[in-house]
Coordinates of C-alpha atoms and ligand atoms in Angstrom, one line a residue:
M1 CA 78.2 108.5 117.1
S2 CA 77.2 105.9 114.5
N3 CA 77.5 102.3 115.7
K4 CA 78.2 101.2 112.1
I5 CA 81.1 101.6 109.8
N6 CA 80.1 103.4 106.6
F7 CA 82.0 103.7 103.4
I8 CA 81.8 103.1 99.7
L9 CA 83.2 99.8 98.3
N10 CA 83.7 100.1 94.6
N11 CA 80.3 101.5 93.5
E12 CA 78.2 100.4 96.5
E13 CA 77.5 102.1 99.8
V14 CA 78.4 99.8 102.7
S15 CA 77.1 100.1 106.3
T16 CA 78.3 97.3 108.6
S17 CA 78.3 96.4 112.2
A18 CA 81.4 94.2 111.8
Y19 CA 84.3 94.7 114.3
I20 CA 86.4 97.7 113.6
G21 CA 89.5 95.5 114.2
M22 CA 88.6 93.0 111.5
G23 CA 91.1 93.0 108.6
L24 CA 89.8 94.8 105.6
L25 CA 90.9 91.8 103.4
D26 CA 88.7 89.5 105.4
F27 CA 85.7 91.8 105.1
I28 CA 86.2 92.1 101.3
R29 CA 86.6 88.4 100.7
K30 CA 84.4 86.8 103.4
N31 CA 81.6 89.3 104.0
Q32 CA 81.4 90.8 100.6
R33 CA 82.4 87.7 98.6
L34 CA 84.7 89.8 96.4
S35 CA 87.3 87.2 95.7
G36 CA 89.4 89.1 93.2
T37 CA 91.5 90.5 96.1
K38 CA 93.8 87.7 97.0
E39 CA 95.2 86.5 100.3
G40 CA 98.9 85.6 100.0
C41 CA 101.4 86.2 102.8
R42 CA 99.2 88.3 105.2
E43 CA 102.4 90.1 106.1
G44 CA 102.5 93.0 103.7
D45 CA 105.1 91.3 101.6
C46 CA 103.4 90.0 98.4
G47 CA 100.8 92.7 97.4
A48 CA 98.2 90.2 96.3
C49 CA 95.7 91.9 98.6
T50 CA 96.3 95.5 97.3
V51 CA 93.3 97.8 97.2
L52 CA 93.0 101.6 96.7
V53 CA 91.8 103.8 99.5
G54 CA 90.3 107.1 98.3
E55 CA 90.1 109.9 100.9
L56 CA 88.4 113.3 100.6
T57 CA 90.6 116.2 101.6
N58 CA 89.2 119.7 101.0
D59 CA 86.8 118.4 98.4
K60 CA 89.6 116.7 96.5
I61 CA 89.8 112.9 96.5
E62 CA 93.2 111.3 96.8
Y63 CA 93.8 107.6 96.2
R64 CA 96.6 105.5 97.7
S65 CA 97.4 101.8 97.4
V66 CA 97.4 99.8 100.6
N67 CA 97.8 96.2 101.8
S68 CA 94.2 95.3 102.8
C69 CA 95.6 92.4 105.0
L70 CA 97.1 95.0 107.3
M71 CA 94.4 97.6 107.4
P72 CA 91.6 97.5 110.1
L73 CA 88.1 97.7 108.6
G74 CA 87.3 100.7 110.9
D75 CA 89.8 102.8 109.0
A76 CA 87.6 102.5 105.9
Q77 CA 85.1 104.8 107.6
G78 CA 84.1 107.6 105.3
K79 CA 86.4 106.4 102.5
H80 CA 86.2 104.9 99.0
I81 CA 87.7 101.4 98.9
V82 CA 88.4 100.1 95.4
T83 CA 89.1 96.4 94.7
I84 CA 90.0 94.9 91.3
E85 CA 86.2 94.4 90.7
G86 CA 85.8 98.2 91.0
F87 CA 87.8 98.8 87.8
N88 CA 85.6 96.5 85.7
I89 CA 83.9 98.0 82.7
E90 CA 82.3 96.1 79.8
G91 CA 85.1 93.7 78.9
L92 CA 88.7 94.1 79.9
N93 CA 90.1 97.6 80.5
P94 CA 93.2 98.7 78.5
L95 CA 95.5 97.8 81.4
Q96 CA 94.0 94.4 81.8
E97 CA 94.2 93.9 78.0
A98 CA 97.9 94.9 78.1
M99 CA 98.6 92.4 80.9
V100 CA 97.1 89.6 78.7
D101 CA 98.7 90.7 75.4
E102 CA 102.2 91.3 76.9
G103 CA 102.4 88.1 78.9
G104 CA 102.1 90.0 82.2
T105 CA 100.0 87.2 83.7
Q106 CA 100.4 83.5 84.0
C107 CA 98.8 81.7 87.0
G108 CA 97.0 85.1 87.7
F109 CA 97.3 85.0 91.5
C110 CA 99.3 88.2 91.7
T111 CA 97.6 90.0 88.8
P112 CA 94.8 91.8 90.6
G113 CA 97.3 93.3 93.0
F114 CA 99.6 94.5 90.2
I115 CA 96.6 96.0 88.3
V116 CA 95.3 97.8 91.4
S117 CA 98.7 99.2 92.2
L118 CA 99.2 100.4 88.6
Q119 CA 95.7 101.9 88.5
G120 CA 96.6 103.7 91.7
Y121 CA 99.6 105.2 90.0
F122 CA 97.7 106.4 87.0
I123 CA 94.9 107.9 89.2
A124 CA 97.4 109.6 91.5
N125 CA 99.7 111.1 88.9
E126 CA 98.8 113.5 86.1
N127 CA 102.4 113.3 84.6
V128 CA 103.4 109.7 84.2
N129 CA 106.5 107.9 83.0
T130 CA 107.5 104.2 82.8
T131 CA 110.1 104.3 85.5
D132 CA 107.7 105.7 88.1
A133 CA 104.9 103.4 87.0
I134 CA 107.2 100.4 87.5
E135 CA 108.2 101.7 90.9
S136 CA 104.6 101.9 92.0
V137 CA 104.5 98.0 91.9
D138 CA 107.5 97.8 94.3
G139 CA 105.1 96.1 96.8
N140 CA 103.9 93.4 94.4
I141 CA 105.5 90.0 93.9
C142 CA 105.0 87.7 91.0
R143 CA 106.4 84.1 91.1
C144 CA 105.6 83.2 87.4
T145 CA 106.2 85.9 84.8
G146 CA 109.7 87.2 85.4
Y147 CA 108.2 90.8 85.4
A148 CA 109.2 91.7 81.8
G149 CA 105.5 91.4 80.6
I150 CA 104.3 93.4 83.6
K151 CA 106.8 96.2 82.8
R152 CA 105.8 96.2 79.1
S153 CA 102.1 96.5 80.2
A154 CA 102.9 99.5 82.4
E155 CA 104.9 101.1 79.5
R156 CA 101.9 100.6 77.1
I157 CA 99.5 102.4 79.4
V158 CA 102.1 105.2 80.0
K159 CA 102.1 105.7 76.2
L160 CA 98.3 105.6 76.0
V161 CA 98.0 108.2 78.7
T162 CA 100.7 110.5 77.5
T163 CA 99.8 110.4 73.7
N164 CA 96.1 111.1 74.2
K165 CA 95.4 114.7 75.0
F166 CA 91.8 115.7 75.8
Q167 CA 90.7 119.3 75.8
N168 CA 88.6 120.5 78.7
K169 CA 88.8 117.3 80.7
N170 CA 90.2 116.9 84.2
H171 CA 92.5 114.0 85.1
L172 CA 89.8 111.5 86.2
E173 CA 87.6 112.4 83.2
K174 CA 90.6 111.7 80.9
L175 CA 91.1 108.3 82.5
I176 CA 87.4 107.5 82.1
Q177 CA 87.6 108.6 78.4
L178 CA 90.5 106.2 78.0
K179 CA 88.4 103.4 79.6
L180 CA 90.9 103.0 82.4
L181 CA 88.3 103.9 84.9
P182 CA 84.5 103.3 85.1
E183 CA 82.4 106.4 85.1
Y184 CA 81.1 106.0 88.6
F185 CA 84.4 107.4 90.0
L186 CA 83.1 110.9 89.2
T187 CA 80.2 110.5 91.6
I188 CA 82.3 109.4 94.6
P189 CA 83.3 112.7 96.1
N190 CA 79.7 113.9 96.5
R191 CA 78.6 110.5 97.8
L192 CA 81.5 110.5 100.4
K193 CA 80.4 113.9 101.7
K194 CA 77.1 112.4 102.8
I195 CA 78.8 109.7 104.9
N196 CA 79.1 109.9 108.6
F197 CA 82.8 110.3 109.3
E198 CA 82.7 109.4 113.0
I199 CA 84.0 106.0 113.8
K200 CA 82.2 103.6 116.0
K201 CA 84.1 102.2 119.0
N202 CA 85.0 98.6 119.8
G203 CA 84.6 97.3 123.3
A204 CA 83.6 99.1 126.5
N205 CA 83.5 102.9 126.4
G206 CA 85.9 104.6 128.7
K207 CA 88.2 101.6 129.2
A208 CA 91.9 101.9 128.2
P209 CA 92.2 100.2 124.8
D210 CA 94.2 96.9 124.4
Y211 CA 95.9 98.5 121.5
F212 CA 96.3 101.9 119.8
V213 CA 96.4 101.3 116.1
S214 CA 97.9 103.8 113.6
G215 CA 98.7 102.2 110.3
G216 CA 98.5 98.6 111.6
T217 CA 101.6 97.6 109.5
D218 CA 103.3 96.1 112.6
L219 CA 100.3 95.1 114.7
Y220 CA 98.5 93.3 111.9
V221 CA 101.6 91.3 111.0
Q222 CA 102.2 90.3 114.6
K223 CA 98.6 89.7 115.9
W224 CA 95.9 90.0 113.2
E225 CA 93.8 87.2 114.8
T226 CA 93.8 88.9 118.2
M227 CA 92.9 92.3 116.7
L228 CA 89.4 91.2 115.6
E229 CA 87.7 91.3 119.0
S230 CA 90.2 93.4 120.9
N231 CA 89.3 96.8 122.3
I232 CA 91.3 98.8 119.9
K233 CA 91.6 102.6 119.4
L234 CA 92.1 103.7 115.8
I235 CA 94.1 106.9 115.8
S236 CA 95.2 107.3 112.2
G237 CA 91.8 108.6 111.0
G238 CA 91.5 112.4 110.7
K239 CA 94.1 115.1 111.0
K240 CA 94.2 115.3 114.9
Y241 CA 97.6 113.7 115.3
S242 CA 99.1 114.0 111.7
G243 CA 100.7 116.7 109.6
I244 CA 104.1 118.4 109.3
Q245 CA 104.5 122.0 110.4
V246 CA 107.3 124.5 111.1
V247 CA 106.6 126.0 114.5
K248 CA 109.1 128.8 115.3
D249 CA 112.6 127.2 115.1
K250 CA 111.2 123.6 115.1
I251 CA 109.7 121.1 112.8
R252 CA 106.8 119.3 114.3
I253 CA 105.5 116.0 112.9
G254 CA 102.2 114.5 114.1
G255 CA 102.5 110.9 115.4
T256 CA 100.2 109.5 112.7
T257 CA 101.9 111.1 109.8
T258 CA 102.8 108.4 107.3
V259 CA 106.2 107.6 105.8
S260 CA 104.7 108.6 102.4
E261 CA 103.6 112.0 103.8
I262 CA 107.1 112.6 105.2
M263 CA 108.7 111.7 101.8
N264 CA 106.3 114.0 99.9
S265 CA 106.4 116.9 102.4
Q266 CA 107.8 120.1 100.9
V267 CA 109.1 121.1 104.4
I268 CA 111.0 117.9 104.8
Q269 CA 112.3 118.0 101.2
K270 CA 113.6 121.5 101.8
Y271 CA 115.8 120.5 104.8
F272 CA 116.5 116.9 103.7
P273 CA 116.9 117.0 99.9
E274 CA 117.8 113.3 99.7
I275 CA 114.7 112.2 101.6
T276 CA 113.0 110.6 98.6
N277 CA 115.9 108.2 97.8
Q278 CA 116.5 107.5 101.5
V279 CA 112.9 106.7 102.4
K280 CA 112.3 104.6 99.2
L281 CA 114.2 101.9 101.1
F282 CA 111.4 101.8 103.7
G283 CA 109.1 98.8 102.9
S284 CA 107.1 99.4 99.7
L285 CA 104.7 102.0 98.5
P286 CA 101.5 100.5 100.1
I287 CA 103.4 100.0 103.4
R288 CA 104.7 103.6 103.3
N289 CA 101.2 104.8 102.6
R290 CA 100.0 103.3 106.0
A291 CA 103.2 103.1 108.2
T292 CA 103.4 106.0 110.7
V293 CA 106.1 107.7 112.6
A294 CA 104.5 106.9 116.0
G295 CA 104.0 103.2 115.1
N296 CA 107.7 103.0 114.1
I297 CA 108.9 104.6 117.3
I298 CA 106.5 102.7 119.7
N299 CA 107.0 99.3 118.0
A300 CA 110.6 99.8 119.2
S301 CA 112.4 97.6 116.7
P302 CA 116.1 98.1 117.1
I303 CA 116.3 98.5 113.3
A304 CA 113.3 100.9 112.9
D305 CA 114.3 103.2 110.0
M306 CA 112.3 106.4 110.9
T307 CA 113.3 106.1 114.5
N308 CA 117.0 105.9 113.5
F309 CA 116.5 109.0 111.3
F310 CA 114.8 111.0 114.1
L311 CA 117.2 109.9 116.8
S312 CA 120.1 111.6 115.0
L313 CA 118.1 114.9 114.9
N314 CA 118.0 114.8 118.7
S315 CA 114.1 114.8 118.4
R316 CA 111.8 115.2 121.3
I317 CA 108.4 113.4 121.6
T318 CA 105.2 114.4 123.2
L319 CA 103.1 111.7 125.0
N320 CA 99.5 112.4 125.9
N321 CA 97.3 110.3 128.2
G322 CA 94.1 112.2 127.4
T323 CA 94.4 114.6 130.4
K324 CA 98.1 115.3 130.7
K325 CA 101.0 115.7 128.2
R326 CA 104.7 115.1 128.8
E327 CA 107.8 115.7 126.6
M328 CA 111.1 113.8 126.5
F329 CA 114.0 113.2 124.2
L330 CA 113.3 110.3 121.9
K331 CA 116.6 108.7 123.0
D332 CA 115.3 108.5 126.6
L333 CA 112.2 106.5 125.6
Y334 CA 114.0 103.2 125.2
K335 CA 114.9 101.4 128.4
G336 CA 115.5 97.8 127.1
Y337 CA 114.4 95.5 124.4
K338 CA 110.8 96.6 123.6
T339 CA 110.7 98.3 127.1
L340 CA 109.6 101.9 127.0
D341 CA 109.3 104.8 129.4
K342 CA 105.6 105.0 128.4
K343 CA 102.3 104.2 130.1
P344 CA 99.8 102.0 128.3
N345 CA 97.3 104.9 128.1
E346 CA 99.7 107.4 126.5
I347 CA 99.5 108.2 122.8
L348 CA 102.6 109.5 121.0
E349 CA 101.1 112.7 119.8
S350 CA 104.0 114.3 118.0
L351 CA 107.7 114.5 117.5
S352 CA 109.8 117.7 117.0
F353 CA 113.3 118.7 116.3
R354 CA 115.2 121.9 115.7
T355 CA 115.0 123.1 112.0
P356 CA 118.4 122.3 110.6
P357 CA 120.4 125.6 110.1
E358 CA 122.5 126.3 107.0
N359 CA 125.7 125.1 108.6
S360 CA 124.3 121.6 109.2
L361 CA 124.8 118.3 107.4
F362 CA 122.7 115.1 107.6
N363 CA 123.2 111.6 106.2
Y364 CA 121.3 108.3 106.5
E365 CA 122.5 104.9 105.5
K366 CA 120.7 101.5 105.5
V367 CA 122.1 98.1 104.6
S368 CA 119.7 95.2 104.0
R369 CA 119.9 91.9 102.3
R370 CA 117.5 93.1 99.5
T371 CA 117.3 96.7 98.2
Y372 CA 113.5 96.9 98.4
L373 CA 111.0 95.5 100.8
D374 CA 113.5 94.6 103.4
I375 CA 114.3 95.7 106.9
A376 CA 117.8 96.8 107.8
S377 CA 120.6 94.6 108.9
V378 CA 122.2 97.8 110.2
N379 CA 121.3 101.4 109.7
S380 CA 122.8 104.7 110.9
S381 CA 122.2 108.4 110.7
M382 CA 124.4 111.3 111.4
Y383 CA 123.7 115.0 111.9
I384 CA 126.4 117.7 112.5
E385 CA 126.6 121.5 112.7
L386 CA 129.9 123.2 111.7
K387 CA 131.6 126.5 112.7
D388 CA 135.0 127.5 111.5
N389 CA 135.7 124.0 110.2
K390 CA 134.9 122.5 113.7
I391 CA 132.0 120.3 114.6
I392 CA 129.9 122.1 117.2
I393 CA 126.9 119.7 117.4
A394 CA 126.9 116.0 116.5
H395 CA 124.3 113.3 116.9
I396 CA 124.8 109.8 115.6
S397 CA 122.3 106.9 115.7
A398 CA 122.8 103.2 115.0
G399 CA 120.2 100.4 114.4
G400 CA 120.7 96.6 114.6
V401 CA 123.6 96.8 117.0
A402 CA 121.9 96.8 120.4
P403 CA 118.5 95.7 121.9
I404 CA 117.1 99.2 121.3
P405 CA 117.2 101.8 118.6
L406 CA 120.6 103.3 119.7
Y407 CA 121.7 106.9 120.1
L408 CA 125.5 106.9 120.2
G409 CA 125.9 109.4 123.0
K410 CA 129.6 109.0 123.8
T411 CA 130.6 109.0 120.2
S412 CA 128.5 112.1 119.4
N413 CA 129.9 113.9 122.4
Y414 CA 133.5 113.1 121.5
L415 CA 133.0 114.9 118.1
K416 CA 132.1 118.3 119.6
G417 CA 134.8 120.9 119.1
K418 CA 136.8 118.6 116.8
E419 CA 138.2 119.5 113.3
V420 CA 137.7 116.3 111.3
S421 CA 140.8 114.4 110.2
E422 CA 141.5 110.7 109.5
A423 CA 142.8 110.3 113.0
I424 CA 139.7 111.7 114.6
I425 CA 137.5 109.5 112.5
N426 CA 139.4 106.4 113.7
E427 CA 138.9 107.6 117.3
V428 CA 135.2 107.9 116.6
I429 CA 135.1 104.3 115.4
G430 CA 137.0 103.2 118.5
I431 CA 134.4 104.9 120.8
M432 CA 131.5 103.6 118.8
L433 CA 132.7 100.1 119.4
T434 CA 132.4 100.6 123.2
E435 CA 128.7 101.6 122.8
I436 CA 127.3 98.8 120.8
S437 CA 126.3 95.2 121.7
P438 CA 125.2 93.4 118.5
I439 CA 124.0 89.8 118.6
S440 CA 124.4 87.2 115.9
D441 CA 121.0 86.4 114.2
A442 CA 119.5 85.8 110.7
R443 CA 120.6 89.3 109.7
G444 CA 124.3 88.6 110.3
T445 CA 127.0 87.7 112.9
I446 CA 128.3 90.1 115.5
E447 CA 131.4 90.6 113.5
Y448 CA 129.5 91.4 110.3
K449 CA 127.2 93.9 112.0
T450 CA 130.1 95.6 113.7
L451 CA 131.9 95.9 110.4
L452 CA 128.8 97.2 108.7
L453 CA 128.3 100.0 111.3
R454 CA 132.0 100.9 111.0
Q455 CA 131.6 101.2 107.2
L456 CA 128.4 103.3 107.6
I457 CA 130.1 105.7 109.9
Y458 CA 133.0 106.1 107.4
S459 CA 130.3 106.6 104.8
H460 CA 128.8 109.5 106.8
F461 CA 132.2 111.2 107.0
M462 CA 133.0 110.5 103.3
K463 CA 129.8 112.3 102.3
F464 CA 130.4 115.2 104.7
F465 CA 134.2 115.5 104.2
P466 CA 135.2 114.0 100.8
D467 CA 138.6 115.7 101.1
V468 CA 139.5 114.1 104.4
I469 CA 138.5 110.5 103.7
S470 CA 137.9 108.5 100.5
V471 CA 136.6 105.1 99.6
E472 CA 140.1 103.7 98.9
E473 CA 141.1 104.4 102.5
I474 CA 138.4 102.2 104.0
V475 CA 138.3 99.1 101.8
Ligands
LIG501 C1 106.2 94.4 104.5 C2 106.7 95.4 105.6 C3 107.9 96.1 105.3 C4 108.4 96.9 106.3 N1 109.5 97.6 106.1 C5 110.0 98.4 107.1 C6 111.2 99.2 106.8 O1 111.8 99.1 105.8 N2 111.7 99.9 107.9 C7 111.0 100.0 109.1 O2 111.5 100.7 109.9 N3 109.9 99.4 109.3 C8 109.3 98.6 108.3 N4 108.2 97.9 108.6 C9 107.5 98.0 109.9 C10 106.4 99.0 110.0 O3 105.8 99.3 108.8 C11 106.8 100.3 110.7 O4 107.4 100.0 111.9 C12 105.7 101.3 110.8 O5 106.2 102.6 111.0 C13 104.7 101.0 111.9 O6 103.7 102.0 111.9 P1 102.2 101.7 112.0 O7 101.5 103.0 112.1 O8 101.8 100.8 110.9 O9 102.2 100.9 113.4 P2 101.0 100.1 114.1 O10 101.1 98.7 113.6 O11 99.7 100.8 114.0 O12 101.5 100.1 115.6 C14 102.8 99.6 116.0 C15 102.9 99.8 117.6 O13 102.9 101.2 117.9 C16 101.7 101.5 118.8 N5 101.2 102.8 118.3 C17 100.9 103.1 117.0 N6 100.6 104.5 117.0 C18 100.8 104.9 118.3 C19 100.6 106.2 118.9 N7 100.3 107.3 118.2 N8 100.8 106.3 120.2 C20 101.1 105.2 121.0 N9 101.3 104.0 120.4 C21 101.1 103.9 119.1 C22 100.8 100.3 118.5 O14 99.9 100.1 119.7 C23 101.8 99.2 118.3 O15 102.3 98.8 119.6 C24 107.7 97.1 107.6 C25 106.5 96.3 107.8 C26 106.0 95.5 106.8 C27 104.8 94.7 107.0
LIG502 S1 98.4 89.1 101.5 FE1 100.5 89.5 101.0 S2 100.6 91.7 101.2 FE2 98.6 91.2 102.0
LIG503 S1 101.3 85.3 87.4 FE1 101.6 83.7 88.9 S2 102.3 84.8 90.6 FE2 102.2 86.3 89.1

C-alpha cells in the first residue's frame, strides 16, 4: 500500500501526500498553481472547473469530463487528469482559435471549462456531429456570450475532424495531426501502467469511515470543507462494486455504477430503449460521469431520479458490512426523511431487478423548472406486465410528493387483475391521492405538486394505452 496518491497531471507524474478527501480543484489550483481551471459555483452547476479524467481499461484509455470541484483527489489515483493547460501546444490549438474567431469568449471565465468539455467530446467520439458536440457542454454555463459563438466553434471543429481523413492513423493520432491534442497523449497509457493503483487511506486503519464516497456529487456539494480531513472511504475506484450484468433472470447493477454507464449500457438499452432520452435529464454530462446509483439511493433525496426509476422495477438492494451481506427491497430502505434501514458501516454493494419480460411496459417522467441541469419538482415511473389485456403486475413510484422516495404500494396493488379503462385510471388517481403528502416549497405548492403527479400518472397510461386515454381528456 503506497502512502501517496500517484497520477499523471497533464504531462507530469504527480506523487502527493495530500489528503485523499481534498477536492481535486483545490489541488490543481492551490498545490499545483494551475489557475486555468476556474472555481465558480463549487456545486457542479457552472462547469468552470471541468477537467478530463483518463482511465485505463484493458489497455485502452477512456477520457470523461468531470467537475473537479466535486471529485476527491484520491480518486485521481492511477489516472490521467487533464486541465486546460494540458491541451497547450505552441500557440492556440484549432478549438481555442475557433473560440476567439467566432466570438465564443468574452470575459473568458467559463472558456477553459467549455474547451475542456469539447476536447473531451472529440477525444471520446470517433464519429462526431454538431448536435452531440453541443450537448457535451450541457454542464457549462456562460454569462457573457449568449452561446452562439460557442456553438459555431464546436461546428467548426466538427467540420475539421470530419473533412480530414488520415490513412493508417488511430483516433488519437488523427487528433494530434490536427493539432487538437499535444503529442504526449500517446505516451500516457504506458506511463499509467507503471503507476501504483492502490489507494492510500485517510485516518485510522480499521476504524469505520466517517463517509463512504462514491462519485462525491452529493457529498462535495453538501460538505466539501468537512471532507478534507475526514476519515473517508473511496469506493468508486476499481470494478469491485460497479458493472451491469444479466444473472439468470435478473439484471444486477453494482452500487458504484455511474449514471453515464447505465445510459450507455447495451443491456439497459435493450430492455429500456428510451433510457438515453430519459437519463439525459439527470444533471449534466460531467455529473452523470461521476454520479452513482448507490449515492443516489443512500443520499435519499425524495426526488432522486435513479431511485425513482429503480423503485418502479421493484428492485432489491444488497448491503455489505464487510463480513455480512443482507438483501431487502429498495422500497423498504426508507423509514422517514433521510432515515434509512442501514447501519453506518454498510456499503450498498448492488441493486437487482427481474429482467423485464416481453409483456412488460415501462415509463419514466420528470418535471423540473429547467430542462437540463435541474432536479425534479415531481418525478414518477411506472412498470406493468400484461396478460390477456389485464395488468398482472404493477409498480409505480413518485418523487417530490413525500419525505422519502415513494413507492405507491396501494395504487400499484389496486391495478393487479384490472383491464385498463378511463374509469380505472380515475380510480388509480383517487388512490394515489391517499398515499402522498407533498409540502409547499421552492419547487411548488402542495396543489401544484399534486396536480403534476396526477398528470404524470395520466401520462404513463397515455403511453401504455393510447386507445384508452388521450391528451384531450386530461387537459
Ligand atoms: C449539479 C448537480 C445536478 C444533479 N442533478 C441530479 C438529477 O438530475 N437527478 C438526481 O437524482 N440527482 C442529481 N444530483 C444529485 C447527485 O448527483 C446524485 O444523487 C448522485 O447519484 C449521487 O451519487 P454520488 O456517487 O455522487 O454520491 P456521493 O456524493 O458519493 O454519496 C452520496 C451519499 O451516499 C453515500 N454513499 C455513496 N455510495 C455509497 C455506497 N456504495 N454504499 C453506502 N453509502 C454510499 C455517501 O456516504 C453519501 O451519504 C445532482 C447533483 C449535482 C451537483
Ligand atoms: S466550480 Fe462550478 S461546477 Fe465546479
Ligand atoms: S465568456 Fe464570460 S462567462 Fe463565458
